[in-house]
Coordinates of C-alpha atoms in Angstrom, one line a residue:
Chain A
M1 CA 22.9 8.3 -20.5
I2 CA 21.0 11.8 -21.3
S3 CA 17.9 9.4 -21.9
I4 CA 18.2 8.3 -18.4
A5 CA 19.1 11.9 -17.2
S6 CA 15.8 13.3 -19.0
Q7 CA 13.9 10.6 -17.6
Q8 CA 14.9 10.9 -14.0
I9 CA 14.4 14.9 -14.2
R10 CA 11.0 13.8 -15.5
A11 CA 10.1 11.3 -12.8
S12 CA 11.6 14.5 -10.4
Y13 CA 8.5 16.6 -11.4
A14 CA 6.1 13.9 -11.0
F15 CA 6.8 14.9 -6.8
V16 CA 6.3 18.1 -7.5
E17 CA 3.1 17.9 -9.5
R18 CA 1.7 15.2 -7.0
N19 CA 2.0 17.2 -4.3
A20 CA 0.7 20.1 -5.7
Y21 CA -2.5 18.1 -6.7
L22 CA -2.4 17.0 -3.1
V23 CA -2.4 20.5 -1.7
K24 CA -5.1 21.5 -4.0
R25 CA -7.5 18.3 -3.0
Y26 CA -6.6 19.0 1.0
W27 CA -7.4 22.7 0.1
S28 CA -9.6 22.5 3.2
W29 CA -7.1 21.4 5.2
E30 CA -4.6 23.9 3.7
I31 CA -6.9 26.7 5.1
V32 CA -7.2 25.4 8.3
W33 CA -3.2 24.8 8.6
L34 CA -2.6 28.2 7.3
A35 CA -5.1 29.9 9.8
Y36 CA -3.7 27.7 12.8
S37 CA 0.1 29.3 11.8
I38 CA -1.0 32.3 11.1
A39 CA -2.7 32.6 14.6
N40 CA 0.1 30.6 16.1
S41 CA 3.0 32.9 14.9
L42 CA 0.8 36.3 15.9
S43 CA 0.2 34.9 19.1
V44 CA 4.4 34.6 19.9
S45 CA 4.9 38.2 18.1
Y46 CA 2.0 39.6 20.6
I47 CA 4.2 38.5 23.4
G48 CA 6.6 41.4 22.5
L49 CA 3.9 44.2 22.8
G50 CA 3.2 42.8 26.0
M51 CA 6.7 42.4 27.7
E52 CA 6.4 46.0 29.2
Q53 CA 3.3 45.2 31.1
I54 CA 4.4 41.9 32.2
G55 CA 8.1 42.9 33.1
G56 CA 7.3 46.4 34.2
Q57 CA 10.0 47.6 33.0
E58 CA 10.5 49.8 29.6
V59 CA 11.6 47.8 26.6
D60 CA 11.9 48.5 22.5
G61 CA 8.8 46.6 22.2
R62 CA 8.7 47.3 18.3
F63 CA 11.9 45.6 18.3
L64 CA 11.1 42.8 20.3
V65 CA 8.1 42.0 18.0
L66 CA 10.4 42.1 15.1
Y67 CA 12.6 39.9 16.7
L68 CA 9.9 37.3 17.4
V69 CA 7.9 37.7 14.0
V70 CA 11.2 36.6 12.3
G71 CA 11.6 34.1 14.6
T72 CA 8.6 32.4 14.4
L73 CA 8.4 32.9 10.6
V74 CA 12.1 31.3 9.9
W75 CA 10.8 28.7 12.6
R76 CA 7.6 27.9 10.4
Y77 CA 9.4 28.0 6.9
L78 CA 12.4 25.8 7.9
S79 CA 10.1 23.1 9.9
L80 CA 7.5 23.3 6.5
I81 CA 10.4 22.0 4.6
F82 CA 11.5 19.4 7.3
Y83 CA 7.9 17.9 7.5
W84 CA 7.6 18.0 3.5
I85 CA 10.9 15.8 3.4
T86 CA 10.3 13.7 6.3
D87 CA 6.6 13.2 4.7
V88 CA 8.3 11.2 1.6
I89 CA 7.4 7.9 3.7
S90 CA 4.9 8.9 5.9
L91 CA 2.4 10.4 3.7
E92 CA 2.9 7.4 1.3
R93 CA 2.4 4.9 4.2
W94 CA -0.6 6.7 5.1
E95 CA -1.9 6.3 1.4
G96 CA -0.5 2.6 1.2
T97 CA 1.5 3.8 -2.3
I98 CA 4.8 3.2 -1.0
E99 CA 5.6 0.1 -2.1
Y100 CA 4.3 1.3 -6.0
T101 CA 6.4 4.3 -5.5
L102 CA 9.6 2.9 -4.4
M103 CA 9.2 0.0 -7.2
A104 CA 9.7 2.8 -10.1
P105 CA 12.8 3.0 -11.9
I106 CA 14.0 6.4 -10.1
R107 CA 17.0 7.4 -8.2
R108 CA 16.5 8.3 -4.5
L109 CA 18.5 11.4 -5.6
T110 CA 15.5 12.2 -8.2
H111 CA 12.6 11.3 -5.1
M112 CA 14.2 13.8 -2.9
M113 CA 14.9 16.4 -5.6
G114 CA 11.5 16.6 -6.0
Q115 CA 10.2 16.5 -2.9
T116 CA 12.6 19.3 -2.3
I117 CA 11.5 21.4 -5.1
F118 CA 8.0 21.8 -3.9
A119 CA 9.1 21.6 -0.4
V120 CA 10.8 25.4 -1.0
I121 CA 7.9 26.4 -3.3
Y122 CA 5.2 25.5 -0.8
S123 CA 6.6 26.8 2.0
M124 CA 8.2 29.7 0.7
I125 CA 4.1 31.2 -0.5
F126 CA 3.1 29.4 2.8
T127 CA 5.5 31.8 5.1
G128 CA 4.7 34.6 2.5
V129 CA 1.4 34.9 3.4
I130 CA 2.1 34.8 6.8
L131 CA 4.9 37.4 6.8
G132 CA 1.9 39.6 4.5
V133 CA -0.8 39.3 7.8
T134 CA 2.0 40.2 10.3
V135 CA 3.4 43.0 8.3
V136 CA -0.4 44.5 8.1
L137 CA -1.3 44.1 11.9
F138 CA 1.6 44.9 13.7
N139 CA 2.2 48.0 11.2
I140 CA 6.2 46.6 10.2
D141 CA 8.3 48.7 8.2
L142 CA 10.5 47.0 5.9
S143 CA 11.9 49.5 4.0
N144 CA 15.1 49.0 5.4
A145 CA 15.1 45.2 5.5
N146 CA 17.3 43.9 3.2
L147 CA 15.0 41.1 1.7
L148 CA 16.9 39.6 -0.9
G149 CA 19.7 38.8 1.9
A150 CA 17.1 37.8 3.6
T151 CA 16.0 34.9 1.1
V152 CA 19.3 34.3 0.6
V153 CA 20.0 33.0 4.1
L154 CA 16.5 30.9 4.3
L155 CA 17.8 29.4 0.9
S156 CA 20.8 28.4 2.2
G157 CA 19.4 27.0 5.8
S158 CA 17.1 25.3 3.8
L159 CA 19.6 22.8 2.4
S160 CA 20.5 21.7 5.8
F161 CA 16.8 21.0 6.7
V162 CA 16.4 19.4 3.5
G163 CA 19.5 17.2 4.9
I164 CA 17.9 17.1 8.3
G165 CA 14.8 15.8 6.9
I166 CA 16.3 13.2 4.6
V167 CA 18.0 12.0 7.6
G168 CA 14.5 12.1 9.9
S169 CA 12.3 10.4 6.8
I170 CA 14.1 6.8 8.0
L171 CA 12.3 7.1 10.9
P172 CA 8.8 6.2 9.4
L173 CA 10.8 3.5 7.1
L174 CA 12.1 1.4 9.7
F175 CA 9.2 2.4 12.5
P176 CA 6.1 1.9 10.2
E177 CA 3.7 2.5 13.4
R178 CA 5.6 5.2 15.3
G179 CA 7.9 6.8 13.1
S180 CA 6.2 9.8 11.9
Q181 CA 5.7 10.6 15.3
M182 CA 9.4 10.4 16.3
T183 CA 10.4 12.8 13.8
H184 CA 8.8 15.4 16.1
V185 CA 11.9 15.0 18.3
I186 CA 14.4 16.1 15.9
I187 CA 12.3 19.0 15.1
A188 CA 11.8 20.2 18.6
S189 CA 15.8 19.6 19.5
L190 CA 16.3 22.0 16.8
L191 CA 13.6 24.6 18.2
L192 CA 15.1 24.5 21.6
V193 CA 18.5 25.1 20.7
S194 CA 18.6 27.2 17.6
G195 CA 17.6 30.7 19.0
V196 CA 14.3 31.0 17.7
Y197 CA 12.2 33.2 20.4
Y198 CA 15.5 33.7 22.4
P199 CA 19.1 34.5 22.1
V200 CA 21.2 30.9 22.1
E201 CA 23.3 32.9 24.8
V202 CA 20.9 32.2 27.5
L203 CA 21.0 28.5 27.0
P204 CA 23.1 26.5 29.5
M205 CA 26.6 26.0 28.0
F206 CA 26.0 22.4 26.9
L207 CA 22.9 23.4 24.8
Q208 CA 24.9 26.4 23.5
H209 CA 27.3 23.8 21.7
M210 CA 24.3 21.7 20.2
A211 CA 23.5 25.5 19.1
V212 CA 26.5 25.6 16.8
V213 CA 25.8 22.5 15.0
S214 CA 22.1 23.5 14.6
P215 CA 22.0 24.9 11.1
A216 CA 18.9 27.1 12.1
T217 CA 21.2 29.0 14.9
Y218 CA 22.9 30.6 11.4
V219 CA 19.7 31.1 9.6
L220 CA 17.9 32.8 12.1
R221 CA 20.8 35.2 12.9
G222 CA 21.6 36.1 9.5
V223 CA 17.6 36.5 8.4
R224 CA 17.5 39.1 11.5
A225 CA 20.3 40.8 10.7
A226 CA 19.0 41.3 7.0
L227 CA 15.6 42.3 8.2
L228 CA 15.9 44.0 11.2
D229 CA 19.6 46.1 10.9
G230 CA 19.5 45.6 6.8
A231 CA 23.0 44.0 7.1
G232 CA 24.3 43.5 3.5
M233 CA 25.5 40.4 1.5
A234 CA 29.1 40.8 2.9
S235 CA 27.9 41.2 6.8
L236 CA 25.3 38.1 6.0
W237 CA 28.4 35.7 4.7
P238 CA 29.4 34.5 8.2
E239 CA 26.0 33.1 8.4
I240 CA 25.6 31.5 5.1
W241 CA 28.8 29.7 4.9
P242 CA 28.2 27.4 8.0
A243 CA 24.5 26.5 6.9
L244 CA 25.4 25.7 3.4
I245 CA 28.2 23.7 5.1
I246 CA 25.4 21.7 7.3
G247 CA 23.5 21.3 3.9
V248 CA 26.3 20.0 1.7
A249 CA 27.3 17.5 4.3
T250 CA 23.7 16.3 5.6
I251 CA 22.4 15.8 2.0
P252 CA 24.9 12.9 1.2
V253 CA 24.9 11.6 4.7
G254 CA 20.9 11.7 4.9
L255 CA 20.7 9.9 1.0
W256 CA 23.6 7.3 1.9
C257 CA 21.3 6.5 5.2
F258 CA 18.3 6.5 3.6
K259 CA 19.8 3.8 1.0
Q260 CA 20.9 2.0 4.0
A261 CA 17.2 2.2 5.7
E262 CA 15.3 1.3 2.3
R263 CA 17.8 -1.9 2.4
Y264 CA 17.0 -2.8 6.1
A265 CA 13.0 -2.3 5.1
K266 CA 13.4 -4.7 2.0
R267 CA 15.3 -7.1 4.0
T268 CA 13.4 -7.3 6.9
G269 CA 9.6 -6.4 5.3
K270 CA 8.8 -3.3 6.5
L271 CA 7.8 -1.4 3.3
H272 CA 4.6 -3.5 3.9
R273 CA 2.6 -4.2 7.1
S274 CA 0.9 -7.5 6.2
G275 CA 0.2 -10.1 3.3
Chain B
M1 CA 16.2 -10.6 -26.0
D2 CA 16.2 -13.5 -23.2
K3 CA 13.9 -16.5 -23.9
I4 CA 13.7 -16.9 -19.9
A5 CA 11.8 -13.7 -18.7
I6 CA 12.0 -14.3 -15.1
Q7 CA 14.4 -16.9 -13.1
V8 CA 14.1 -18.0 -9.6
H9 CA 16.8 -20.1 -8.3
E10 CA 16.7 -21.5 -4.8
A11 CA 14.8 -18.3 -3.4
Y12 CA 14.5 -18.0 0.1
K13 CA 13.0 -15.7 2.2
V14 CA 12.5 -15.5 6.1
F15 CA 10.9 -13.3 8.0
H16 CA 12.0 -12.9 11.9
K17 CA 9.1 -11.8 14.5
Q18 CA 10.6 -8.4 16.2
R19 CA 12.6 -9.3 19.3
R20 CA 11.0 -7.4 23.0
W21 CA 13.9 -5.2 24.0
L22 CA 13.4 -6.1 27.5
P23 CA 14.9 -9.4 28.6
R24 CA 12.4 -9.7 31.4
L25 CA 9.5 -8.8 28.9
R26 CA 10.9 -11.6 26.7
K27 CA 10.9 -14.2 29.2
R28 CA 7.4 -13.0 30.4
N29 CA 5.8 -13.2 27.0
G30 CA 7.4 -16.4 25.7
D31 CA 8.9 -14.7 23.1
E32 CA 11.0 -17.0 21.0
R33 CA 11.5 -15.7 18.2
K34 CA 10.5 -18.4 15.7
P35 CA 11.3 -17.1 12.0
V36 CA 8.6 -17.6 9.4
V37 CA 10.0 -19.4 6.0
A38 CA 7.8 -17.5 3.8
V39 CA 9.4 -18.6 0.7
D40 CA 11.5 -21.8 0.9
R41 CA 14.2 -22.5 -1.8
I42 CA 12.2 -22.3 -4.7
S43 CA 13.2 -22.5 -8.3
F44 CA 11.1 -22.1 -11.3
D45 CA 11.6 -20.4 -14.8
V46 CA 9.2 -18.2 -16.5
Q47 CA 9.1 -17.8 -20.5
R48 CA 9.1 -14.7 -22.6
K49 CA 5.4 -14.3 -23.6
E50 CA 4.2 -16.8 -21.1
I51 CA 1.7 -16.3 -18.4
F52 CA 2.5 -18.3 -15.3
G53 CA 0.2 -18.7 -12.4
V54 CA 0.7 -19.0 -9.1
L55 CA -2.0 -20.9 -6.6
G56 CA -1.6 -21.5 -3.4
P57 CA -3.7 -21.0 0.0
N58 CA -3.0 -18.0 2.0
G59 CA 0.0 -17.4 3.6
S60 CA 1.6 -19.9 1.2
G61 CA 4.3 -17.2 0.2
K62 CA 2.5 -16.3 -3.2
S63 CA 2.8 -12.3 -2.6
T64 CA 6.3 -12.8 -0.9
L65 CA 7.3 -14.3 -4.0
V66 CA 5.7 -11.5 -6.4
R67 CA 7.8 -8.8 -3.9
L68 CA 11.0 -10.4 -4.4
I69 CA 10.4 -10.1 -8.4
A70 CA 9.2 -6.7 -8.1
T71 CA 12.4 -5.4 -5.9
L72 CA 10.8 -4.7 -2.7
L73 CA 11.7 -7.5 -0.9
L74 CA 15.4 -8.8 -0.7
P75 CA 15.8 -12.3 -1.1
D76 CA 17.9 -14.3 2.1
G77 CA 18.9 -16.7 -0.3
G78 CA 19.1 -17.9 -3.9
S79 CA 19.1 -15.2 -6.6
V80 CA 15.8 -13.8 -8.8
T81 CA 16.5 -12.2 -12.0
L82 CA 14.6 -10.9 -14.7
F83 CA 16.0 -11.1 -18.5
G84 CA 19.3 -11.7 -16.8
H85 CA 19.3 -9.1 -14.3
D86 CA 19.6 -9.8 -10.6
V87 CA 17.1 -8.4 -8.6
E88 CA 19.1 -7.5 -5.7
R89 CA 22.4 -6.3 -7.6
E90 CA 20.4 -4.5 -10.5
P91 CA 17.1 -3.5 -9.2
M92 CA 17.0 -0.3 -11.5
A93 CA 17.4 -2.4 -14.5
V94 CA 14.4 -4.6 -13.7
Q95 CA 12.5 -1.5 -12.4
R96 CA 12.5 -0.4 -15.8
L97 CA 11.0 -4.2 -17.0
I98 CA 8.0 -4.6 -14.7
N99 CA 4.9 -3.4 -13.2
R100 CA 3.0 -4.8 -10.8
V101 CA -1.2 -4.8 -9.8
S102 CA -1.3 -5.7 -6.4
V103 CA -4.8 -7.1 -4.4
E104 CA -5.0 -3.9 -2.7
A105 CA -5.5 -1.1 -5.0
S106 CA -3.0 1.3 -3.7
F107 CA -3.4 4.8 -4.7
F108 CA -3.8 8.7 -3.4
K109 CA -7.2 8.4 -3.0
K110 CA -8.1 12.1 -2.8
L111 CA -6.5 12.4 -6.1
S112 CA -8.4 11.4 -9.4
P113 CA -7.7 8.6 -11.5
M114 CA -5.7 11.0 -14.1
E115 CA -4.0 12.6 -11.2
N116 CA -2.4 9.1 -9.8
L117 CA -1.9 7.8 -13.4
L118 CA 0.0 10.9 -14.6
Y119 CA 2.1 10.5 -11.5
G120 CA 2.8 6.8 -12.5
A121 CA 3.6 7.7 -16.0
R122 CA 6.2 10.2 -14.9
L123 CA 7.5 8.2 -12.8
Y124 CA 8.6 5.4 -15.4
G125 CA 9.7 8.9 -18.0
L126 CA 6.5 9.1 -19.8
D127 CA 6.0 12.5 -22.0
A128 CA 3.1 13.9 -19.9
S129 CA 0.7 14.9 -23.0
S130 CA 0.7 11.2 -24.9
A131 CA 0.1 9.8 -21.2
R132 CA -2.9 11.7 -20.8
R133 CA -4.5 10.7 -24.3
E134 CA -3.8 7.0 -23.2
I135 CA -5.1 7.0 -20.0
V136 CA -8.3 7.9 -21.3
A137 CA -7.7 5.6 -24.1
I138 CA -7.0 3.0 -21.5
L139 CA -9.9 4.0 -19.0
S140 CA -12.4 4.3 -21.3
R141 CA -11.7 0.0 -22.5
F142 CA -12.5 -0.4 -19.1
D143 CA -15.7 1.1 -19.0
I144 CA -14.6 3.9 -16.5
K145 CA -16.7 7.4 -17.7
K146 CA -14.8 10.2 -18.8
R147 CA -16.3 12.2 -15.8
D148 CA -15.3 9.7 -13.5
I149 CA -11.6 9.8 -14.5
Y150 CA -11.5 13.7 -13.0
Q151 CA -12.9 12.8 -9.8
P152 CA -11.2 11.3 -6.6
L153 CA -10.8 8.1 -6.6
E154 CA -12.3 7.6 -2.9
E155 CA -15.7 8.0 -4.6
M156 CA -15.2 4.9 -6.7
S157 CA -16.2 1.1 -5.6
R158 CA -13.5 -1.4 -5.1
G159 CA -13.8 -2.8 -8.6
M160 CA -13.4 0.5 -10.4
Q161 CA -10.4 1.4 -8.5
Q162 CA -8.9 -2.2 -9.3
K163 CA -9.4 -1.7 -13.0
V164 CA -7.7 1.6 -12.7
A165 CA -4.8 -0.2 -11.0
I166 CA -4.2 -2.3 -13.8
A167 CA -4.5 0.5 -15.9
R168 CA -1.7 2.3 -14.2
A169 CA 0.6 -1.0 -14.8
L170 CA -0.6 -1.3 -18.6
L171 CA 0.5 2.2 -18.9
T172 CA 4.3 1.6 -18.7
R173 CA 3.8 -1.0 -21.2
P174 CA 6.2 -3.2 -18.7
A175 CA 7.9 -6.8 -19.8
V176 CA 7.1 -8.6 -17.3
L177 CA 3.5 -7.8 -15.9
L178 CA 3.4 -9.1 -11.9
L179 CA -0.6 -9.4 -10.9
D180 CA -1.0 -10.5 -7.4
E181 CA -4.5 -11.2 -7.1
P182 CA -5.7 -8.8 -9.4
T183 CA -9.4 -9.9 -10.1
T184 CA -9.8 -10.6 -6.5
G185 CA -13.4 -8.3 -5.3
L186 CA -14.1 -7.7 -8.8
D187 CA -17.7 -8.8 -10.1
P188 CA -17.7 -11.2 -13.2
R189 CA -18.4 -9.2 -15.7
S190 CA -15.5 -6.9 -14.5
K191 CA -13.0 -10.1 -14.0
R192 CA -13.9 -11.2 -17.3
E193 CA -12.5 -7.8 -19.0
V194 CA -9.7 -7.5 -16.7
Q195 CA -9.0 -11.6 -18.3
A196 CA -9.4 -10.4 -21.8
V197 CA -6.9 -7.6 -21.5
V198 CA -4.4 -9.9 -19.7
K199 CA -4.6 -12.1 -22.7
E200 CA -4.8 -9.6 -24.9
L201 CA -1.4 -8.2 -23.6
R202 CA 0.3 -10.9 -23.8
D203 CA -1.0 -11.8 -27.4
Q204 CA -0.4 -8.6 -28.9
Q205 CA 2.5 -6.8 -26.8
G206 CA 4.3 -10.0 -25.9
T207 CA 4.5 -9.1 -22.4
T208 CA 5.3 -11.9 -19.5
I209 CA 2.5 -11.9 -17.1
L210 CA 2.8 -13.8 -13.7
L211 CA -0.7 -14.2 -12.4
T212 CA -1.2 -15.0 -8.5
T213 CA -5.3 -16.1 -7.6
H214 CA -7.6 -17.9 -5.7
D215 CA -9.7 -18.3 -8.7
M216 CA -9.1 -21.8 -10.3
V217 CA -11.6 -20.7 -13.1
E218 CA -9.3 -17.9 -14.2
A219 CA -5.8 -19.9 -13.7
E220 CA -7.2 -22.3 -15.8
A221 CA -8.5 -20.2 -18.3
L222 CA -5.5 -18.2 -18.4
C223 CA -2.6 -19.6 -17.3
D224 CA 0.3 -21.4 -20.1
R225 CA 1.7 -23.3 -16.7
V226 CA 0.7 -23.4 -13.1
A227 CA 3.0 -23.7 -9.6
I228 CA 0.9 -24.4 -6.7
M229 CA 2.7 -23.1 -3.4
D230 CA 2.3 -24.2 -0.1
A231 CA 4.1 -23.3 3.1
G232 CA 6.5 -21.4 1.0
K233 CA 7.4 -24.4 -1.3
V234 CA 6.3 -25.2 -4.6
V235 CA 4.5 -28.2 -4.7
A236 CA 3.4 -28.8 -8.2
L237 CA 4.3 -27.1 -11.3
D238 CA 2.6 -28.3 -14.8
T239 CA 0.4 -26.9 -17.6
P240 CA -3.0 -26.9 -16.0
A241 CA -3.8 -30.2 -18.0
G242 CA -0.6 -31.9 -16.5
L243 CA -1.8 -31.0 -12.9
R244 CA -5.3 -32.4 -13.4
A245 CA -3.6 -35.8 -14.6
M246 CA -1.9 -36.1 -11.3
V247 CA -5.1 -36.7 -9.5
P248 CA -7.1 -39.3 -10.0
P249 CA -11.0 -38.5 -11.0
A250 CA -13.1 -38.7 -8.1
N251 CA -17.4 -39.6 -7.4
G252 CA -17.5 -39.9 -11.7
R253 CA -16.6 -36.4 -12.7
P254 CA -13.6 -35.5 -14.4
T255 CA -10.6 -34.2 -11.9
T256 CA -10.9 -29.7 -11.7
L257 CA -7.9 -27.8 -10.9
E258 CA -9.6 -27.1 -7.3
D259 CA -9.2 -31.0 -6.9
V260 CA -5.4 -30.7 -7.3
F261 CA -5.3 -27.8 -5.0
L262 CA -6.9 -29.2 -2.2
A263 CA -5.6 -32.4 -2.6
L264 CA -1.9 -31.3 -2.8
T265 CA -2.8 -28.1 -0.3
G266 CA -5.8 -29.6 1.5
K267 CA -4.1 -31.9 4.3
K268 CA -2.6 -28.6 5.9
L269 CA -5.8 -26.8 6.1
V270 CA -7.2 -29.6 7.7
E271 CA -4.3 -30.1 10.4
N272 CA -4.6 -26.3 10.4
G273 CA -8.5 -26.9 11.5
K274 CA -7.8 -29.1 14.0
E275 CA -5.4 -27.1 16.2

């Protein structure tokens, strides 16, 4: 029993190490992607500074910039986690290694655990670099921010995005040709309803109902409260527990769905496209 | 350990063409949804330490059979067991006993042989430091230079990549090794090296080997018994000598395995050619 457990832990590290090697080998792509992400975050954040000129009315530009900076950073972090998890299948389809990995004696939980550990570390570092650039360029003062609280909220939200990512990773498994592109629909819907760049209250009522079930809604509110208002852990708790509950619910559901999809793919021969 | 390594009993696998969603399109394009029977109720046993060959024309069901044994496909009928473990009910137990080399070397091409094989070793729960030593030893045996072990695989020829694929399978010391056309694309010297390793594996480690190939000379030289498949069925199964005895000599020369292959599957080839 112990040997099986230690084998599974070792196997889990296989995905962390492999992804680290891939990032190292694709370093030029990583630099391009980072530059793109920084430019993207900055251009959204500058909207805050430009609002006064756009609207012709006096606004608190500093607050607006912070509001948008938090939105863009949190969204970058959560979507990175989502894409690393959904890539569990699409990456291997692209490389042609999917059969080799799915033939290995490892549990899907082990597989996803390795992918999740890497996704969280990668997304933290990546978002941290963007945060560093943004802080310098906008001269953001984080001296009153509750950085620890913001990190706790982010981590609790990570769980739910892992769960949603696992569900999303089924699409490339079921639709070899276009499944990867289909995952964008999930992330785009979450972007629309979660209040990334605007308060959820400006949305039509039916979209506001969707915002309630989006974990990003709570993560964004929690991180904004921690960074903008310096809210303590007690005040952040109402945002943490819904994100945690969504994570605790979506991960087992995602794993169950993935298992069914894998079985279907093995039944219909969708793991391999020819031969 | 059981004397029978692989038991295939009435195994059946059928693939259905994807049905078009719109009835109008189905009608217009004559979508009759004809199923393709890839493996048609075949039965055979492979003894422990046996090298068992499977010959057959393209599309005869060889690779589907290998995938059924490798847990990458689920049978639609019959059963496949490895040392008594059913591939459908106990896939993890089966996966611990097997490894597979397919005709296309499936790797993360940007990663080096060392990085790819280390990933494989960890998936199978091997210790990383001893795996590193063994990877160098196995690859050196295949005449892969030490500096190439740390260069991206995409810089290697297809033959070299196939050698790395075989090394990856050897690394996990499987009880059953599934070789799906492993020497396709290799030069004669590399072919012989691989064939020598296959023999050595059986003789020194007691590995059971199931080998599919188009190379009659290879089948004759390596296999204890050979099954000839055509249209998903096993049309003959015997030792190479036994198979040769099935077809009388012609043109004053002794019967070769190729004569047997053409006699048992050639009619279909001519029919297909007329279509």
